[in-house]
Coordinates of C-alpha atoms in Angstrom, one line a residue:
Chain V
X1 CA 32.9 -103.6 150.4
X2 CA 35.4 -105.2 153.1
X3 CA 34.5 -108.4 152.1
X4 CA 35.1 -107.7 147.9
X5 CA 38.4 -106.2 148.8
X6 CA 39.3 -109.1 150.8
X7 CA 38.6 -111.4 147.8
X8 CA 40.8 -109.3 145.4
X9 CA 43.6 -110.0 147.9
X10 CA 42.9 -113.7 147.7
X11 CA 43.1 -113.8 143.8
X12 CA 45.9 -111.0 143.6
X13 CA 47.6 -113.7 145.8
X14 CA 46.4 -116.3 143.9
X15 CA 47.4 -114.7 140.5
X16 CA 51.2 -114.1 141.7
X17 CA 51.4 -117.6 142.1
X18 CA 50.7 -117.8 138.3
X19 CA 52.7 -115.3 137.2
X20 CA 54.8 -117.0 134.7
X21 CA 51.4 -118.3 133.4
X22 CA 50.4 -114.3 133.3
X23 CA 53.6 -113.0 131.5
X24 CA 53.1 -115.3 128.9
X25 CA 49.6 -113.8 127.8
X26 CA 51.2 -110.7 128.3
X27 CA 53.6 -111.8 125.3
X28 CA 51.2 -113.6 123.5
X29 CA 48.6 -110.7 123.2
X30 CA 51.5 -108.3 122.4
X31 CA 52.9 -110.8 119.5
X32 CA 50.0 -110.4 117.3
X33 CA 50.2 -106.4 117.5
X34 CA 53.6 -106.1 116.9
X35 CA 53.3 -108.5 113.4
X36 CA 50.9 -106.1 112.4
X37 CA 52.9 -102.7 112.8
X38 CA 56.0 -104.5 111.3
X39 CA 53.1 -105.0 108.0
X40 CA 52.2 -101.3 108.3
X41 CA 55.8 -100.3 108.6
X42 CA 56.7 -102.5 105.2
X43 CA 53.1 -100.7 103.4
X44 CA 54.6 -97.5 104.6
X45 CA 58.3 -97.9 103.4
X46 CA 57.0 -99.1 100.1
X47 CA 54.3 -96.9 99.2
X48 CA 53.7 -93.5 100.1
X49 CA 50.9 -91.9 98.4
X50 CA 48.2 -93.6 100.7
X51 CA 46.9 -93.3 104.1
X52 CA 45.2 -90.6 106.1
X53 CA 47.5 -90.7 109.2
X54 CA 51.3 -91.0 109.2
X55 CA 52.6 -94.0 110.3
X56 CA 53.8 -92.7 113.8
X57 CA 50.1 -92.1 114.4
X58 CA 49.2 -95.5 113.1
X59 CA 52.2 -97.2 115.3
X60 CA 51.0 -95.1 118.4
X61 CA 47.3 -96.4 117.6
X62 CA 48.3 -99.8 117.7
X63 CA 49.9 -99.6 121.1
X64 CA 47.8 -97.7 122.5
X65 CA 45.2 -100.5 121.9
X66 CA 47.2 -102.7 123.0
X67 CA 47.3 -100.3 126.3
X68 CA 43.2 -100.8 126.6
X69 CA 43.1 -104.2 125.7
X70 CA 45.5 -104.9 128.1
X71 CA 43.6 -102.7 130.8
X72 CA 40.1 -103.1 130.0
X73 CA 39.5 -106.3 128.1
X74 CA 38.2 -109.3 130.2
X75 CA 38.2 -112.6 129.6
X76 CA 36.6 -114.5 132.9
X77 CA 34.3 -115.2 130.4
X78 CA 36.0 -118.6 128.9
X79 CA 36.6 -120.0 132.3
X80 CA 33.8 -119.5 134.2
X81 CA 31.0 -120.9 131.3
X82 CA 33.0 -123.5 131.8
X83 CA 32.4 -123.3 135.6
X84 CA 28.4 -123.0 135.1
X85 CA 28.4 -125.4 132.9
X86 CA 30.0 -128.3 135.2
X87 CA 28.2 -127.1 138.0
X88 CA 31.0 -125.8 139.8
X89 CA 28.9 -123.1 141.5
X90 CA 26.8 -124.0 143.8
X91 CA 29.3 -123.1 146.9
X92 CA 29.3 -119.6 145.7
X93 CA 25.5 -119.2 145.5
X94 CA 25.3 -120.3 149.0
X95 CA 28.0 -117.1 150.3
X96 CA 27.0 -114.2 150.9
X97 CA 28.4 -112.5 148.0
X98 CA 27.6 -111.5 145.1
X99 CA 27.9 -113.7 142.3
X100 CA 29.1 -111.4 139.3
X101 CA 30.8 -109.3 141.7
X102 CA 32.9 -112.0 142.7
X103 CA 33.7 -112.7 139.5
X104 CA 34.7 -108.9 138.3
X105 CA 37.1 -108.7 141.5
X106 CA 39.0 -111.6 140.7
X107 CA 39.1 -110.5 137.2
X108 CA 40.3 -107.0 138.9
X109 CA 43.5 -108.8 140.4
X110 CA 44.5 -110.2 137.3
X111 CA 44.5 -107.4 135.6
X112 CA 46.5 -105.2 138.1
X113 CA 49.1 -107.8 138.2
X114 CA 48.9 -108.1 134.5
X115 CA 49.3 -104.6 134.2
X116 CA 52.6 -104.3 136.1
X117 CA 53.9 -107.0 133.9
X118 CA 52.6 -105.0 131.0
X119 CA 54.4 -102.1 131.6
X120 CA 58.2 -103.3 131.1
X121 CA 57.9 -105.2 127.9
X122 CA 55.3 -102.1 126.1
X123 CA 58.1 -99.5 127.4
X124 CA 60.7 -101.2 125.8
X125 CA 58.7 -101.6 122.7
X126 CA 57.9 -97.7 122.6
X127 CA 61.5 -96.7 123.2
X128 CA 62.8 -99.2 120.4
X129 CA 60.1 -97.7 118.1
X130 CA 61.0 -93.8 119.2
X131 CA 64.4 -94.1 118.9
X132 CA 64.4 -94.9 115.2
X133 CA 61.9 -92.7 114.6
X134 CA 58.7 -94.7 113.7
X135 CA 57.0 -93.1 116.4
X136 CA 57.0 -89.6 117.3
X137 CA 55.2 -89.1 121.4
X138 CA 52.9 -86.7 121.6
X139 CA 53.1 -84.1 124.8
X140 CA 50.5 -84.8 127.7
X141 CA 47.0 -83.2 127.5
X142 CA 45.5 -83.2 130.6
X143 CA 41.9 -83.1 129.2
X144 CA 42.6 -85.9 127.2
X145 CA 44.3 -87.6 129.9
X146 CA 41.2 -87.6 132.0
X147 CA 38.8 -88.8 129.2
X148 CA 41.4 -91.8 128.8
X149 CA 40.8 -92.7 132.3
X150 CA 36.9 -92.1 131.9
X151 CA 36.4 -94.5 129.0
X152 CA 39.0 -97.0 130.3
X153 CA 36.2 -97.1 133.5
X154 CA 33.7 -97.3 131.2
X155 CA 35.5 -100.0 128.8
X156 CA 36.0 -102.1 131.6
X157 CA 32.9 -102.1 133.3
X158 CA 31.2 -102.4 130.1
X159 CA 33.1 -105.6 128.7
X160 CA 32.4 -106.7 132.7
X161 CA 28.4 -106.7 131.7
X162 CA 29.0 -108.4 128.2
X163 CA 31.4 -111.0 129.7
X164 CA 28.9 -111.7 132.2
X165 CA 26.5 -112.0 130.1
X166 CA 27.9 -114.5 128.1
X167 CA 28.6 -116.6 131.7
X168 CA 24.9 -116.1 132.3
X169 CA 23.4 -117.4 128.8
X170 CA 25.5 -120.9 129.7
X171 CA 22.7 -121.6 132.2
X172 CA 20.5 -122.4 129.4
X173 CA 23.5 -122.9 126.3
X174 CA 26.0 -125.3 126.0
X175 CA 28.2 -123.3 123.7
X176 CA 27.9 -120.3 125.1
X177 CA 31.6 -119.7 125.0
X178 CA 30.8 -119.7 121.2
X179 CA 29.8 -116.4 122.1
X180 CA 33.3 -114.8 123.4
X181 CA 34.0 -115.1 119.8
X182 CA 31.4 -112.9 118.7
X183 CA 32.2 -110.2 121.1
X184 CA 36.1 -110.6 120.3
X185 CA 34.9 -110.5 116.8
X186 CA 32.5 -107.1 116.8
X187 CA 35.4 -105.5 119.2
X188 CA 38.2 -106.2 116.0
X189 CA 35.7 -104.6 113.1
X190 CA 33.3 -102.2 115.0
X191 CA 36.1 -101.3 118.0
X192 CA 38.9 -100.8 115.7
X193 CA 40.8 -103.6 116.9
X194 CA 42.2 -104.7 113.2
X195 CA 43.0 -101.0 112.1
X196 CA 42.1 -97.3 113.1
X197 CA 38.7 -97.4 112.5
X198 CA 39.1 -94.3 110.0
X199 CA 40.4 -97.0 107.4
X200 CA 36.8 -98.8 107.4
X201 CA 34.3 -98.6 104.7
X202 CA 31.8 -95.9 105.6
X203 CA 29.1 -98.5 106.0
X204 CA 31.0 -100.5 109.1
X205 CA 31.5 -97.1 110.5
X206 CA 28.1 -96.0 110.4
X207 CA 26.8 -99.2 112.0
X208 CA 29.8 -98.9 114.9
X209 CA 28.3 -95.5 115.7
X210 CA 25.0 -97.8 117.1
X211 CA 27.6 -100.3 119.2
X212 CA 29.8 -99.5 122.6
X213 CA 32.4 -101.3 120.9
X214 CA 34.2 -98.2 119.3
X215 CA 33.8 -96.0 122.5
X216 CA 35.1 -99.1 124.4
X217 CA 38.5 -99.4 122.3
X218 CA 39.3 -96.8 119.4
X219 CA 37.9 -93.6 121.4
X220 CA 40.2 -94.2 124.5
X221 CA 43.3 -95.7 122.1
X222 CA 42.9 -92.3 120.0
X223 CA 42.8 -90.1 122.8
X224 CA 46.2 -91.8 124.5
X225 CA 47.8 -91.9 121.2
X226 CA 46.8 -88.4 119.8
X227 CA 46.4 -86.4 123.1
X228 CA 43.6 -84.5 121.3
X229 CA 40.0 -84.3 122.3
X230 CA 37.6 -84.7 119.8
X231 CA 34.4 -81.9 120.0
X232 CA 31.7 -85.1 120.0
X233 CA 33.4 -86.3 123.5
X234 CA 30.3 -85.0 125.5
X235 CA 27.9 -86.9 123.5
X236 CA 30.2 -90.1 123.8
X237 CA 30.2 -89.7 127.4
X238 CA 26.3 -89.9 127.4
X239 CA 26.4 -93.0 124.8
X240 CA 28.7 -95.1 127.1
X241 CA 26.6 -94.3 130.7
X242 CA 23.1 -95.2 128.2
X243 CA 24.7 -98.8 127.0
X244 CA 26.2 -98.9 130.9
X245 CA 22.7 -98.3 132.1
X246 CA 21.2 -100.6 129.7
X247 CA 23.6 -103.1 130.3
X248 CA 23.3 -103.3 134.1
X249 CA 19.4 -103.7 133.4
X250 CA 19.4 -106.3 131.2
X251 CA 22.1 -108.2 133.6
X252 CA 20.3 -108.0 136.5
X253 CA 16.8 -109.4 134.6
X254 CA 18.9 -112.2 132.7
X255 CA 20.9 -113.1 136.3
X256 CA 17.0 -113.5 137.6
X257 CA 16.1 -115.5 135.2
X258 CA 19.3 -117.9 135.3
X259 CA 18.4 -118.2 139.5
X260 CA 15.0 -119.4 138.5
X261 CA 16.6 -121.9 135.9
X262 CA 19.2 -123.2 137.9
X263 CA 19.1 -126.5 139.6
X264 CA 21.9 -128.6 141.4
X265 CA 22.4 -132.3 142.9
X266 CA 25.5 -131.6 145.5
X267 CA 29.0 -130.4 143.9
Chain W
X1 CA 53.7 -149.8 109.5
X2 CA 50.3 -151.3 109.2
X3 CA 49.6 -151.8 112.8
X4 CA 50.0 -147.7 112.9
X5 CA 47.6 -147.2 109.5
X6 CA 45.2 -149.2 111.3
X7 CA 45.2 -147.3 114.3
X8 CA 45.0 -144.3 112.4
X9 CA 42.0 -145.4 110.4
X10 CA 40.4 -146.4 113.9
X11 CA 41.0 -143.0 115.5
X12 CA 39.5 -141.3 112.3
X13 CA 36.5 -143.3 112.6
X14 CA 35.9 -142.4 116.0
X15 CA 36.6 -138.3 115.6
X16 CA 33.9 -139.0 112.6
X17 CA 31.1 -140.5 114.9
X18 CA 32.0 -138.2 117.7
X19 CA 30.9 -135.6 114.9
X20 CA 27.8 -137.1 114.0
X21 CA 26.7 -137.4 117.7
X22 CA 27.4 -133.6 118.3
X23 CA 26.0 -131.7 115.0
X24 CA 24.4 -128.8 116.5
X25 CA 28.1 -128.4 118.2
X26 CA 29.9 -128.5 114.7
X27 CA 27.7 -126.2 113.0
X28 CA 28.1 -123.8 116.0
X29 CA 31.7 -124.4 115.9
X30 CA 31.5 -123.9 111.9
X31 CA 29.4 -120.6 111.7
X32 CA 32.3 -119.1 114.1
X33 CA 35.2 -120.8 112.2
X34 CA 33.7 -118.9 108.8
X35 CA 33.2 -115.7 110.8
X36 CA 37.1 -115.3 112.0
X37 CA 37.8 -116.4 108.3
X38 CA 35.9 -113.8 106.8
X39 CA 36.9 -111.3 109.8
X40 CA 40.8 -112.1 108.2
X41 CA 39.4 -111.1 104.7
X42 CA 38.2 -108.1 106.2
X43 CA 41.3 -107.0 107.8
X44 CA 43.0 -107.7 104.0
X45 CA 40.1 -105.8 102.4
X46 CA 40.7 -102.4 104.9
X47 CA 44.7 -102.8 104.3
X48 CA 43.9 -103.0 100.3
X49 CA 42.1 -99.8 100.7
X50 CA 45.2 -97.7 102.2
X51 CA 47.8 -98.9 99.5
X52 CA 47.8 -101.0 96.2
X53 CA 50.7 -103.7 97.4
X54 CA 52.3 -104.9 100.6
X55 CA 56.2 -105.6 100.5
X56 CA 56.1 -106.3 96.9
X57 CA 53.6 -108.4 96.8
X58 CA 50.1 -107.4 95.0
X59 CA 46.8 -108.2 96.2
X60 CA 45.9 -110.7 94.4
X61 CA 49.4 -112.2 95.1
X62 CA 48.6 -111.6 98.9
X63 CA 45.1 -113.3 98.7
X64 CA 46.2 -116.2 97.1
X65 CA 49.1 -116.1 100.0
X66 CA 45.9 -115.9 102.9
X67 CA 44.5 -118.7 101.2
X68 CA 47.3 -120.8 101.6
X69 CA 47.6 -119.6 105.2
X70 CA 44.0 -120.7 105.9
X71 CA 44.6 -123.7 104.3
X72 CA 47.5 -124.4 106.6
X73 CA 45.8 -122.9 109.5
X74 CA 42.5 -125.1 109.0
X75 CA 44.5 -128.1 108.7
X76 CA 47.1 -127.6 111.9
X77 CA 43.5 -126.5 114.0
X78 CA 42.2 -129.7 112.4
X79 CA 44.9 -132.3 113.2
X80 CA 47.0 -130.8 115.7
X81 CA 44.8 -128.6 118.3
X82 CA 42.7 -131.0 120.4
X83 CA 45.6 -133.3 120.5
X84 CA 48.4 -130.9 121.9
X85 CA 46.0 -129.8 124.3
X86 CA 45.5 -133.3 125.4
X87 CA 48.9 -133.9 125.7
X88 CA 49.8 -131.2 127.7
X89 CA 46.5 -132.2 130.3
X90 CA 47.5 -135.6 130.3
X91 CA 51.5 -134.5 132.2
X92 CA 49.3 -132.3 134.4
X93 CA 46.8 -134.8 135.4
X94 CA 49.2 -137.5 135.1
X95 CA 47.3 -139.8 132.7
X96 CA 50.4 -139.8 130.5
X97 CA 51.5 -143.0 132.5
X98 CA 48.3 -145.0 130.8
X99 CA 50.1 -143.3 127.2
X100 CA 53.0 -144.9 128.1
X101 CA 52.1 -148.6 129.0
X102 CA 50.5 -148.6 125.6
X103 CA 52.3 -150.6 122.9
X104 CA 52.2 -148.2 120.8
X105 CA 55.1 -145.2 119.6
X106 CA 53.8 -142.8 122.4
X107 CA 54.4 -140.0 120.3
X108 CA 52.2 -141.3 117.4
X109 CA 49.3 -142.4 120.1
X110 CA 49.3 -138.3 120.9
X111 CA 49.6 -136.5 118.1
X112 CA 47.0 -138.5 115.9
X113 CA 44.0 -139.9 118.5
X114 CA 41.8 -136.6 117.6
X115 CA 40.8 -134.9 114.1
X116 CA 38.8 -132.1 114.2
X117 CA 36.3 -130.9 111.6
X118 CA 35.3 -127.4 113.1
X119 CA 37.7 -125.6 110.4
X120 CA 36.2 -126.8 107.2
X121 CA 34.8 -123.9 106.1
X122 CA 38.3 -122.1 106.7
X123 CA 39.6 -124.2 104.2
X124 CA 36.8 -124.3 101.6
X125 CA 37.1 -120.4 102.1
X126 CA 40.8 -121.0 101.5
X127 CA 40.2 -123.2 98.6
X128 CA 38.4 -120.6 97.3
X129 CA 40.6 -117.7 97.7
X130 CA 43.1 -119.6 95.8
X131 CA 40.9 -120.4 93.0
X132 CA 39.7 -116.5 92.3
X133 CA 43.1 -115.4 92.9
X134 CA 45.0 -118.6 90.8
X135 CA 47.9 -117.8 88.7
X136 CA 47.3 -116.9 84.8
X137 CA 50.0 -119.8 83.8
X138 CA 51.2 -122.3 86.3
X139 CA 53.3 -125.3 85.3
X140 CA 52.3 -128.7 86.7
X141 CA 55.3 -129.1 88.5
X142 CA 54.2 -125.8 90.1
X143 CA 51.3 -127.4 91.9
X144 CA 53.2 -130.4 93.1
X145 CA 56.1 -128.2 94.8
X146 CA 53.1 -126.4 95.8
X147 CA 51.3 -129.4 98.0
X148 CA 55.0 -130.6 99.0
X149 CA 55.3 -127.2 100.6
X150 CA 52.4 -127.1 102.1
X151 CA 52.9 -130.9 103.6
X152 CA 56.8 -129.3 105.0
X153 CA 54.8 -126.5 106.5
X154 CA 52.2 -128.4 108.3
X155 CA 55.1 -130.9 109.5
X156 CA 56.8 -127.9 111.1
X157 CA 53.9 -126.7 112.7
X158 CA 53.3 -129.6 114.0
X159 CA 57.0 -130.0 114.9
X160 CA 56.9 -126.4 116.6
X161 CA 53.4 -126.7 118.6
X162 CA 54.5 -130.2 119.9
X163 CA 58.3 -129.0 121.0
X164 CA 56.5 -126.5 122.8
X165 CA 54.8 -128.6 124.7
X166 CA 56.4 -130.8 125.8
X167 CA 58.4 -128.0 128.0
X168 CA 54.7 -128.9 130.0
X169 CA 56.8 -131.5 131.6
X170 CA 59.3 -129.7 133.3
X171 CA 56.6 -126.2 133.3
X172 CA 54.0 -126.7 136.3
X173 CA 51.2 -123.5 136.3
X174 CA 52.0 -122.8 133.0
X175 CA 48.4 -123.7 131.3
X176 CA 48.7 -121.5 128.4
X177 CA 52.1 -123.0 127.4
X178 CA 50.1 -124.5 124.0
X179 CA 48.8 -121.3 123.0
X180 CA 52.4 -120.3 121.8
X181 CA 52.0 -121.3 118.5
X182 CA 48.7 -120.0 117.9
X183 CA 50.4 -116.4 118.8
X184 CA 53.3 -117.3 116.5
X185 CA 51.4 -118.4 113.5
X186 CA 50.6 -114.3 113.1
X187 CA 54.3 -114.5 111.7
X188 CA 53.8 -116.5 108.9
X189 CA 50.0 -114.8 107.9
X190 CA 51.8 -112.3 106.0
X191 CA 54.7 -112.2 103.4
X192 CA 58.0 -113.0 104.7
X193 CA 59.0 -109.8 102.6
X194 CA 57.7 -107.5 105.2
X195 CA 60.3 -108.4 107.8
X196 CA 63.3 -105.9 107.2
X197 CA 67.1 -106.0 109.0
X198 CA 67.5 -107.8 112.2
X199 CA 63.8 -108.9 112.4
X200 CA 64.5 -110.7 109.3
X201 CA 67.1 -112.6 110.0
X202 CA 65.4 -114.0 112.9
X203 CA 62.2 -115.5 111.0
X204 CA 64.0 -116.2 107.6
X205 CA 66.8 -117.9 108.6
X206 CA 67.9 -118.5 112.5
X207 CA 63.9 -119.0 113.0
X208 CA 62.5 -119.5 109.7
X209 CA 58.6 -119.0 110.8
X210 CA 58.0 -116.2 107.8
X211 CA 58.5 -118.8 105.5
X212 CA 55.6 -121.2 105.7
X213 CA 53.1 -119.8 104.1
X214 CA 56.0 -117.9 101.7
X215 CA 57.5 -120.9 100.3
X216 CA 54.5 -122.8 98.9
X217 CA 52.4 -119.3 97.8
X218 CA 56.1 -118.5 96.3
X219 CA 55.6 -122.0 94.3
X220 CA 52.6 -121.3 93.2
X221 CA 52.9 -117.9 91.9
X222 CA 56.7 -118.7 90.5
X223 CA 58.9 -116.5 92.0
X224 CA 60.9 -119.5 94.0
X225 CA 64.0 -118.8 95.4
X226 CA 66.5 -121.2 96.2
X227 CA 68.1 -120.1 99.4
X228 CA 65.0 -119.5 100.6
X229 CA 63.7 -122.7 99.9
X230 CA 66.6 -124.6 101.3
X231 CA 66.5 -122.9 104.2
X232 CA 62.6 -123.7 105.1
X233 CA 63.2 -127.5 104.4
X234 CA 66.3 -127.7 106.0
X235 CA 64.7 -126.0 109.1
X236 CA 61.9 -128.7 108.6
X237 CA 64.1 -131.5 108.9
X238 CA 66.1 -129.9 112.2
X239 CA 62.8 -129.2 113.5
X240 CA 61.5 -132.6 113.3
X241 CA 64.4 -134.6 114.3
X242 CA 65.1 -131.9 117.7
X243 CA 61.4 -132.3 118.7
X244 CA 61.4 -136.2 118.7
X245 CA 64.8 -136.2 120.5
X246 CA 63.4 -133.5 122.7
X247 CA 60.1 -136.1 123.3
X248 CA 62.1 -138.7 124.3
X249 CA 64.3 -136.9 126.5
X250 CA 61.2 -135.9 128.4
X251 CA 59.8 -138.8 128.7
X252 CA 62.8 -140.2 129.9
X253 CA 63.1 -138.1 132.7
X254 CA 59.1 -138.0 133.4
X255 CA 58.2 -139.6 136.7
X256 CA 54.3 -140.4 137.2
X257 CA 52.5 -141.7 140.6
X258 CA 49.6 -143.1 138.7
X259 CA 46.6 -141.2 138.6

């Protein structure tokens, strides 16, 4: 474990040194969000026989989203295909460290660093939002506090598996990267990523009740925004360590299977 | 003039081929491109099922203005994407000094040398949208202001993604410095109607980013206003002229050790 920790002060190190390059993602992921709860604020002034939450719910929603996106969302996926790809491996298969561990920790770094940043522009954005009333803040649940924290584990160590699997099928595709588009894609619509997934026609629902992706993103957004925990949470709990468990399976045959397939002339 | 048509032609040519050598790449590439298109749609269909208009603006009035939005979109991802990007690696990596021995308007050899097919189906889906959502009676002269507007708005994306980076000359570590625009363009996805007070102001008329898509869907759909109108083209004209001064400033003070 040394030896992991010791990498994540590397990259940490290695990410400060980026850190205008960081706080700019920081503004360009919370851009996007922001246009959309302006939209919801103009539906909202104009029309008001719709909706089944108020729009202080539906404000809190979106940045609490943006929270865990911000927290458990990763994204090595882009770079390192690219990595695989271009052979730009090899002198980590010869360390003795694990490969998508390696990758995770460095991820890890980013994310803490990320986080900090995070923190000043989303609190300003709240109190803007509170003090002219679009949002009212809940008062802390400790119940739900914990199950935040639980899923937000269990959201990043499951987008950890996908991402990785997406590096993994670039040792036999091209375009694998096509692929981050697919998971960013299923994580809008079956996550909730594009609206509270209440919103959704019953038949996208249904079908997100099969897929992580709503446990990953709506259930820990709705339980920092609403402070309330929903009777099911047991059986979501048991959901997220089977797709977990699943996951970690299917890595470990698939990063097997890549070893066998890979070959390399030097670097 | 005809020395740059030329060129032009040439570049085409060779963004063509490059397509034909690498067709399992552009139907990957146009299977995804449909897929965030109809993922947009999607995102219109849930808000159409919470209220009946958004700012004023009903839905086939807002369809018709996501249509023109992809239209715009497909074409800016189409001409401008792969060739910013380039631009941007070429300060980093310092190949900019082969740009520049070129005799050739420097500007012009960057903005033009790729074109990109990946979006088509954005814009047949955009085509479409317009068509199902089209106007009951729309003058002729409607449809002309209509593809002038859209030219304007495509100039001042162009305008705004290239101004941007060309800060890559002064900005080292800053990699992401081109995805700017592609954040910003969620301002102009939606009708500039929905912006209210201070927030207004900013991307109406200091920062008139609400308006692309506003002005031409506002052509077509005849509810054109003057001001506004004004505003976006006189915005298109600053924007043009401040990012080739901009350009050349850079360039002027851009020092290169070969590469």
């Amino acid at each position: 474990m040394k030896k992991y920790f010791a990498l994540f002060n590397v990259a940490f190190g290695q990410s400060l040194s980026y850190r205008a390059e960081t706080a700019l993602w920081i503004f360009l992921d919370i851009f996007p969000i922001m246009i959309t709860v302006i939209m919801w604020v103009a539906i909202y002034h104009s029309d008001s026989g719709v909706r089944s939450l108020s729009l202080s719910q539906l404000a809190l929603y979106y940045l609490a989203v943006l929270t865990v996106a911000n927290l458990a969302e990763t994204h090595f996926d882009e770079k390192w295909v690219d990595n695989v790809i271009h052979g730009r491996i090899d002198h980590l298969l010869i360390k003795p460290l694990n490969f998508i561990l390696n990758m995770v920790m460095i991820q890890l770094s980013n994310k803490l660093l990320g986080f900090i940043l995070f923190l000043l522009p989303t609190g300003i954005i709240t109190v803007v939002l509170a003090s002219n009333n679009v949002i009212q803040l809940p008062g802390l649940n400790a119940t739900a506090l914990f199950f935040f924290i639980l899923f937000l584990c269990f959201a990043f160590v499951m987008n950890c598996i996908l991402s990785s699997l997406i590096v993994l099928a670039a040792f036999w595709f091209d375009e694998s990267r096509s692929l981050s588009h697919l998971k960013w894609m299923m994580s809008g619509v079956f996550g909730g990523g594009i609206a509270p997934l209440a919103f959704y026609p019953q038949w996208i629902q249904t079908i997100g009740q099969f897929l992580p992706f709503s446990r990953m993103l709506s259930l820990p957004a709705t339980l920092l925004s609403q402070q309330t925990v929903p009777s099911t949470i047991w059986g979501d709990v048991g959901m997220m360590v089977a797709f977990i468990s699943v996951g970690v399976v299917v890595l470990s045959l698939v990063w097997q299977g890549a070893m066998r397939k890979y070959s390399a002339v030097g670097g | 003039m005809k020395k740059y048509w030329i060129i032009w032609r040439e570049f085409m040519k060779l963004s063509i081929q490059h397509y034909f050598e690498y067709r399992v790449d552009f139907m990957i590439w146009s299977v995804i491109s449909l897929a965030w298109t109809l993922f947009s749609i999607l995102f219109y269909e849930v808000v159409f099922s919470q209220t009946v208009s958004i700012a004023g603006w009903s839905r086939s009035e807002t369809l018709l203005l996501v249509g023109t939005y992809m239209i715009i979109d497909s074409a800016t991802w189409g001409m401008f994407w792969k060739n910013i990007q380039n631009y941007t690696e070429s300060i980093y990596s310092g190949t900019f000094d082969y740009l520049l021995l070129q005799p050739i308007d420097v500007q012009f050899r960057v903005s033009v040398r790729h074109v990109s097919f990946n979006n088509f189906m954005r814009l047949v889906v955009g085509i479409y949208l317009i068509s199902i959502n089209f106007p009951a009676h729309v003058e002729w002269f409607q449809i002309v202001l209509y593809l002038l507007f859209i030219a304007t708005s495509l100039l001042v994306v162009y305008a705004l993604w290239f101004f941007s980076a060309t800060f890559t000359f002064w900005a080292e570590k800053l990699d992401n410095i081109i995805e700017i625009v592609p954040a910003l363009r969620n301002i102009w996805s939606v009708p500039s109607d929905i912006y209210a007070g201070p927030i207004s102001t900013l991307f109406t008329i200091i920062i008139p980013l609400g308006l692309i898509t506003t002005v031409p869907a506002r052509a077509l759909i005849g509810t054109l206003q003057l001001q506004e109108t004004l505003i976006f083209v006189g915005f298109a004209v600053l924007l043009l002229a401040a990012t080739r001064i901009f350009f050349q400033f850079a360039v002027k003070n851009y020092r290169g050790a070969g590469s």
